[in-house]
Tab-separated table of C-alpha atoms in Angstrom:
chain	number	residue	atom	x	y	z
A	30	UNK	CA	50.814	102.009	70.491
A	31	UNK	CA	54.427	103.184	69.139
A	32	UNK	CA	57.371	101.251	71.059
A	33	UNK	CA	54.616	98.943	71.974
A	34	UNK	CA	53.692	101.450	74.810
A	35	UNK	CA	50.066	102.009	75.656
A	36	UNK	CA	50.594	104.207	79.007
A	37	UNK	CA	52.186	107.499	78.677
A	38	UNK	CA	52.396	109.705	81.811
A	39	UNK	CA	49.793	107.127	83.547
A	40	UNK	CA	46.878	107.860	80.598
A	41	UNK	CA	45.881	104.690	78.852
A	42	UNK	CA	45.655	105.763	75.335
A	43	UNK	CA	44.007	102.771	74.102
A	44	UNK	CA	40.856	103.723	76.055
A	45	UNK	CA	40.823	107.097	75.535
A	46	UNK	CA	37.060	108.305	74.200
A	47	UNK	CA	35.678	109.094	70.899
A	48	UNK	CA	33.563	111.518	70.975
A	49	UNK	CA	30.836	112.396	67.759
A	50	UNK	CA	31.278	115.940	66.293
A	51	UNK	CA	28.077	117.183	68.141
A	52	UNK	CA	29.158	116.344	72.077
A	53	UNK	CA	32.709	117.561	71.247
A	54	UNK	CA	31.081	121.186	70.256
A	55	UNK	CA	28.478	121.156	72.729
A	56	UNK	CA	31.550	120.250	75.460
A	57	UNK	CA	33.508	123.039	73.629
A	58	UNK	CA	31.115	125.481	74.174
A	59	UNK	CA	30.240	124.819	77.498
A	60	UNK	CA	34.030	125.050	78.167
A	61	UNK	CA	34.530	127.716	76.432
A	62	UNK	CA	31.718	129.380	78.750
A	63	UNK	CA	33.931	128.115	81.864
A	64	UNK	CA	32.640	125.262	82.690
A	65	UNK	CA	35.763	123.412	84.024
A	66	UNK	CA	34.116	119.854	84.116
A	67	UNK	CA	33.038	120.003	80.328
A	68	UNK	CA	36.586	121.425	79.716
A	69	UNK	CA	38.739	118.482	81.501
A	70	UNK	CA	36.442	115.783	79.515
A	71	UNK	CA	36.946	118.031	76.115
A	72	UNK	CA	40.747	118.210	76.879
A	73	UNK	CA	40.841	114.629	77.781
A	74	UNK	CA	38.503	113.390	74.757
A	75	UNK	CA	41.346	115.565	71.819
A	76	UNK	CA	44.495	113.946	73.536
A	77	UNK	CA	44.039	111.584	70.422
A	78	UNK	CA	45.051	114.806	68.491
A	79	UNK	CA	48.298	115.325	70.566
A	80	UNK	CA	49.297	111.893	70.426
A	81	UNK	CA	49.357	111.929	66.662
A	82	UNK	CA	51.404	114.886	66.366
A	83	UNK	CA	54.074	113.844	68.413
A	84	UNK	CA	54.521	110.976	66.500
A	85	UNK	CA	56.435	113.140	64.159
A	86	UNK	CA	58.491	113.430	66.377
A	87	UNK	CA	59.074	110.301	68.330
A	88	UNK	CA	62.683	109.515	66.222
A	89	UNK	CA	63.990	111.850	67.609
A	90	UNK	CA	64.622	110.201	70.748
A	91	UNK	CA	63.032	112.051	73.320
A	92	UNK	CA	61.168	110.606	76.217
A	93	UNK	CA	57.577	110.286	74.866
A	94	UNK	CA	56.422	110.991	78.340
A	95	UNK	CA	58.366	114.629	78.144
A	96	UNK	CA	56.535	115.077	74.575
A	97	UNK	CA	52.849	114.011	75.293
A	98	UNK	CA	53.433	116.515	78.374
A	99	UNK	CA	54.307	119.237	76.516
A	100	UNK	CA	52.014	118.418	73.572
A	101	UNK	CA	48.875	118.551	76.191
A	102	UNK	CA	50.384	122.061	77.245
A	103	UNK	CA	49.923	123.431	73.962
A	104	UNK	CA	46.412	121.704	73.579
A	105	UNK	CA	45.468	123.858	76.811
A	106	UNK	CA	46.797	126.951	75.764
A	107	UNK	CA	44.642	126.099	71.930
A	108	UNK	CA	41.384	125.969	74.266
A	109	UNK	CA	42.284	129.188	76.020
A	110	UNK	CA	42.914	131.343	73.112
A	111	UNK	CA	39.835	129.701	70.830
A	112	UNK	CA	37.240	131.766	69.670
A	113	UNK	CA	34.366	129.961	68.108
A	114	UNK	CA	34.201	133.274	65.823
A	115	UNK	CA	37.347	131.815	64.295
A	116	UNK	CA	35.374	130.079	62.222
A	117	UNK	CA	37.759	126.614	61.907
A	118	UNK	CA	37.268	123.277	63.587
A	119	UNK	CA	38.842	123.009	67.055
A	120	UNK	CA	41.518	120.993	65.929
A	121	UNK	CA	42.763	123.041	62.935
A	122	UNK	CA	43.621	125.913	65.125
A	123	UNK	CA	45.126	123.334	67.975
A	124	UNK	CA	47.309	121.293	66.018
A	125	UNK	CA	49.829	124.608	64.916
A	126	UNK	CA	49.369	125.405	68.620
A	127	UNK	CA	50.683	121.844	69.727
A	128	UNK	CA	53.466	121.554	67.275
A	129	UNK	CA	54.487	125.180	68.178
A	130	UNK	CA	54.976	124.028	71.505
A	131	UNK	CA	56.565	120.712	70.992
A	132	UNK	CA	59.328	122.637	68.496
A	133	UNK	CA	59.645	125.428	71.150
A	134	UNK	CA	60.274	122.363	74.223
A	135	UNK	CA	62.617	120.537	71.866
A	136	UNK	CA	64.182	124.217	70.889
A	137	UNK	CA	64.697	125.388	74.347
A	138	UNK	CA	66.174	121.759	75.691
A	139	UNK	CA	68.925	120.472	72.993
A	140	UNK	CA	72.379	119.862	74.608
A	141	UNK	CA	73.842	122.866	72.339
A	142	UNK	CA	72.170	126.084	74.359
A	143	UNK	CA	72.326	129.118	71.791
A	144	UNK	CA	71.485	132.721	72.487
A	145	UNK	CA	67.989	134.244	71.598
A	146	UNK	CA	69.653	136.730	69.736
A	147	UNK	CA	71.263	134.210	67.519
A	148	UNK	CA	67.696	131.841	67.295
A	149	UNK	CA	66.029	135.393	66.000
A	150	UNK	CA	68.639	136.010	63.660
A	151	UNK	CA	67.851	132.937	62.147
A	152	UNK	CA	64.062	133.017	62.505
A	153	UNK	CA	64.074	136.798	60.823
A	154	UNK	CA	66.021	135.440	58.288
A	155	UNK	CA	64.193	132.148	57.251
A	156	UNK	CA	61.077	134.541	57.635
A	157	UNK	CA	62.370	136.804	55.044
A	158	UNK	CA	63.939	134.172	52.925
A	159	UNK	CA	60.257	132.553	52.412
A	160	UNK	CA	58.133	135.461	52.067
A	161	UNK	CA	61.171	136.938	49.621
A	162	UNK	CA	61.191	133.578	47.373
A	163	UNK	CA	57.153	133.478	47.313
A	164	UNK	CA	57.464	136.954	45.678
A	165	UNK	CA	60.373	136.986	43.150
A	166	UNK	CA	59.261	132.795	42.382
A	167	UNK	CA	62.822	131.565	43.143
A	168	UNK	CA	65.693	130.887	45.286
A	169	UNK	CA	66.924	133.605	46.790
A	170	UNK	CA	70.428	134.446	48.258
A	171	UNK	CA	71.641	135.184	51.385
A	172	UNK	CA	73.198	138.996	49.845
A	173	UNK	CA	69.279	139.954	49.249
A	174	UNK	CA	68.195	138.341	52.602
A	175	UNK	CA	70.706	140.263	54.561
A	176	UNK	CA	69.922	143.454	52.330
A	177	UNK	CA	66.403	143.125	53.350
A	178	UNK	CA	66.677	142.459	57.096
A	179	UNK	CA	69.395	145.017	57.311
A	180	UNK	CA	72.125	141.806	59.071
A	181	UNK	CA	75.133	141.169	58.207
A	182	UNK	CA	75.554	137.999	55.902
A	183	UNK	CA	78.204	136.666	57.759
A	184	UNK	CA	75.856	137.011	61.100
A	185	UNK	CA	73.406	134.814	58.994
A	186	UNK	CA	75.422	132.558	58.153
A	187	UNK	CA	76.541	132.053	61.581
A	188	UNK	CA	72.953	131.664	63.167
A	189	UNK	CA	71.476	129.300	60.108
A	190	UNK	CA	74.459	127.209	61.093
A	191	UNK	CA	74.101	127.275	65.102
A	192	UNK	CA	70.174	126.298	64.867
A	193	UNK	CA	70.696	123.085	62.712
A	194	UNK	CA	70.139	119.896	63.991
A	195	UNK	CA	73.266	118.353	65.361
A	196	UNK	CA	74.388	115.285	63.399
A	197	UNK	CA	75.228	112.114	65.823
A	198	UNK	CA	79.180	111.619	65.049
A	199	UNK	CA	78.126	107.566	64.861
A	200	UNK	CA	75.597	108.625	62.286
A	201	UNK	CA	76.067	106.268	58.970
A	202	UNK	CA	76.906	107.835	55.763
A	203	UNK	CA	77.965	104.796	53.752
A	204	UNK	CA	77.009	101.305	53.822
A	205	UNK	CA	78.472	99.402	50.538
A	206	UNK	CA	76.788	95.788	51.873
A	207	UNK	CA	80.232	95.549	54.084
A	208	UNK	CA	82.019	97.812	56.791
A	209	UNK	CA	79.724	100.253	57.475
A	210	UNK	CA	80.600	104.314	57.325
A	211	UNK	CA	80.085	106.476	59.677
A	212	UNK	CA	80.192	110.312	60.279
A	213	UNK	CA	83.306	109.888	62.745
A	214	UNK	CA	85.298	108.047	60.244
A	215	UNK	CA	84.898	111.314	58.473
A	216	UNK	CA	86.464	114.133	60.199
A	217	UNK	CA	90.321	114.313	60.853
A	218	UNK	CA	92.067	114.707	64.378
A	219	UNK	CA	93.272	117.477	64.472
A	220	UNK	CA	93.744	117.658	68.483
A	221	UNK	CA	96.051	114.618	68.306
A	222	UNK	CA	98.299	115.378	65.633
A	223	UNK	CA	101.966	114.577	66.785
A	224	UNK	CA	103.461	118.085	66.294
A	225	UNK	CA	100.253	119.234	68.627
A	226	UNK	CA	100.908	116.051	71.038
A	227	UNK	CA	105.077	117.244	71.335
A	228	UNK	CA	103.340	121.053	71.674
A	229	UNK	CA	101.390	120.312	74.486
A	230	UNK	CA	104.147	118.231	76.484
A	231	UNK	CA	106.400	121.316	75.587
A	232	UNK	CA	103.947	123.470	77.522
A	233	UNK	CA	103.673	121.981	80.307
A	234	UNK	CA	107.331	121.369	80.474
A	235	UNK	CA	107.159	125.303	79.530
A	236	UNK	CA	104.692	125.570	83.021
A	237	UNK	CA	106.923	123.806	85.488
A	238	UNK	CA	109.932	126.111	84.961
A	239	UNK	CA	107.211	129.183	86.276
A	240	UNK	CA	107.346	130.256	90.063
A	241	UNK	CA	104.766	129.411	91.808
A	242	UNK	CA	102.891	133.055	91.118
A	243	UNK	CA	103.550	132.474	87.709
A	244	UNK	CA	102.289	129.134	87.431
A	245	UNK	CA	99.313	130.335	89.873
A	246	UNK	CA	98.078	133.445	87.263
A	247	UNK	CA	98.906	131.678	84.123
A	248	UNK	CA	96.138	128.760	85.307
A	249	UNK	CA	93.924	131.076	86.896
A	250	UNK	CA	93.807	133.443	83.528
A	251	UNK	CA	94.214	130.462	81.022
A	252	UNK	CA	92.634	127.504	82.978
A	253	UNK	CA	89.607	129.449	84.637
A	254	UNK	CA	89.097	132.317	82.233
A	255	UNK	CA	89.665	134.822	84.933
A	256	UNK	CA	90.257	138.585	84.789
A	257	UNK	CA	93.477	140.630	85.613
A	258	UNK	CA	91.168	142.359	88.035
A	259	UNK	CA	90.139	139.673	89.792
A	260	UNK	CA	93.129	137.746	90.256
A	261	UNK	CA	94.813	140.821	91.567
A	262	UNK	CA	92.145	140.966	94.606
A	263	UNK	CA	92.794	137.155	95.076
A	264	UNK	CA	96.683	137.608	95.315
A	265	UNK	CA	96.492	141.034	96.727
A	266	UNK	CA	98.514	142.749	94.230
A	267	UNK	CA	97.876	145.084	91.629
A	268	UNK	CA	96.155	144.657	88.505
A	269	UNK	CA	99.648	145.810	87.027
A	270	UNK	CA	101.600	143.756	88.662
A	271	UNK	CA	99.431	140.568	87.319
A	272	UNK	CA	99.765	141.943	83.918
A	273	UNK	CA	103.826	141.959	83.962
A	274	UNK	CA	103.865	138.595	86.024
A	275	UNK	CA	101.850	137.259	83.346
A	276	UNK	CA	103.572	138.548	80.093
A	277	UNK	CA	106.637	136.849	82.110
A	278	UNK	CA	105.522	134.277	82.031
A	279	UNK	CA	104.101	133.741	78.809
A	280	UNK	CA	107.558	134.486	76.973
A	281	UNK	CA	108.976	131.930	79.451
A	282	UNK	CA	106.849	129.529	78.241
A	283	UNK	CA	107.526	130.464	74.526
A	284	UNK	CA	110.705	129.629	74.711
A	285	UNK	CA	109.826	125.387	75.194
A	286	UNK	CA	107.341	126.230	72.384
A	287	UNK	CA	109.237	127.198	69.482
């Protein structure tokens, strides 16, 4: 199939069954009535219908393996919830069911983690977004979406941003037949400017003039994010104490800074 790969997760999809209309609702029903033979071959005879949906996803780059998995999850979970009173085909209530579960796998596992609070921020506010441009019949701005979910634009703003796809920084932008573009080319440096290169050897010419307590809080607060609090118990000092050690030590330090 894709990538020239017929076995995914040991199942060899060019031999998987096709099944007429009539056995595949017969099957359903029976597995629908609990019958867990009839519902392993009626799971196994619609895997056709996951592997075409994750197809949509496969440039993505994620292990097709991982997908079809997940895919066959939300297949499962379409049986389990269908009603034949529904009224629709099997596969027009699955499909939704298996993308919803691909997106939420693919949602849940990207290398930038963000907070559910921020993901429902942004799902409350593409919800209202759509259902506010279907009624007015136009774009609509992020002033009136924030007016009507009662959030803060700027709190928009921030979770529309943090839910975007992330953009590979070897990504072309511009190919003009010669040297190639790319996304990195792009963006300036601004960690290794020279006035932030001289900066940072200042500071840690700034560090080694500390006492060893100094140096110790000033890494411990700066270095491992720690609390007053805490470091006090590890020295065995007061919280006070760290707090006038530290301020020390950062207007020692300013000094080889300005």
């Amino acid at each position: 199939m894709y990538h020239n790969k017929v076995i995914i997760c040991g199942v060899d999809t060019s031999n998987l069954p096709k099944l007429k209309k009539e056995e595949k609702e017969k099957l359903l029903k029976k597995a629908l009535d609990g019958d867990e033979h009839a519902r392993d071959i009626f799971i196994f005879s619609n895997l056709r219908l996951v592997l075409s949906i994750i197809k949509r996803f496969n440039k993505r780059g994620e292990n097709l393996d991982d997908l079809f998995q997940v895919g066959c999850i939300g297949l499962m979970k379409g049986l389990d919830n269908f009603d034949l009173k529904h009224g629709v085909q099997f596969s027009t209530y699955a499909v939704p069911m298996i993308i919803g579960e691909i997106r939420r796998y693919l949602r849940d596992n990207t290398p930038i983690r963000i907070s559910r609070s921020i993901r429902d921020t942004a799902y409350k506010a593409l919800a209202a977004k759509e259902r506010l441009t279907k009624e007015l019949g136009k774009e609509v701005s992020i002033a009136l979406i924030s007016k009507e979910i009662n959030i803060s634009i700027e709190d928009i703003n921030v979770a529309l941003d943090a839910i975007q796809e992330p953009v590979s920084l070897f990504a072309p932008v511009f190919n003009d037949g010669g040297e190639t573009l790319f996304v990195v080319d792009q963006i300036s440096d601004e960690k290794n400017l020279d006035s932030k290169w001289i900066e940072k050897l200042s500071l840690v010419e700034g560090v080694e003039k500390l006492s060893p307590r100094e140096k110790s809080i000033i890494n411990m607060r700066f270095s491992e994010g720690r609390t007053q609090t805490e470091i006090a118990t590890d020295l065995g000092i007061s919280q006070a104490q760290v707090s006038r050690l530290e301020k020390n030590a950062l207007k020692s330090m300013k000094k080889y800074v300005t």
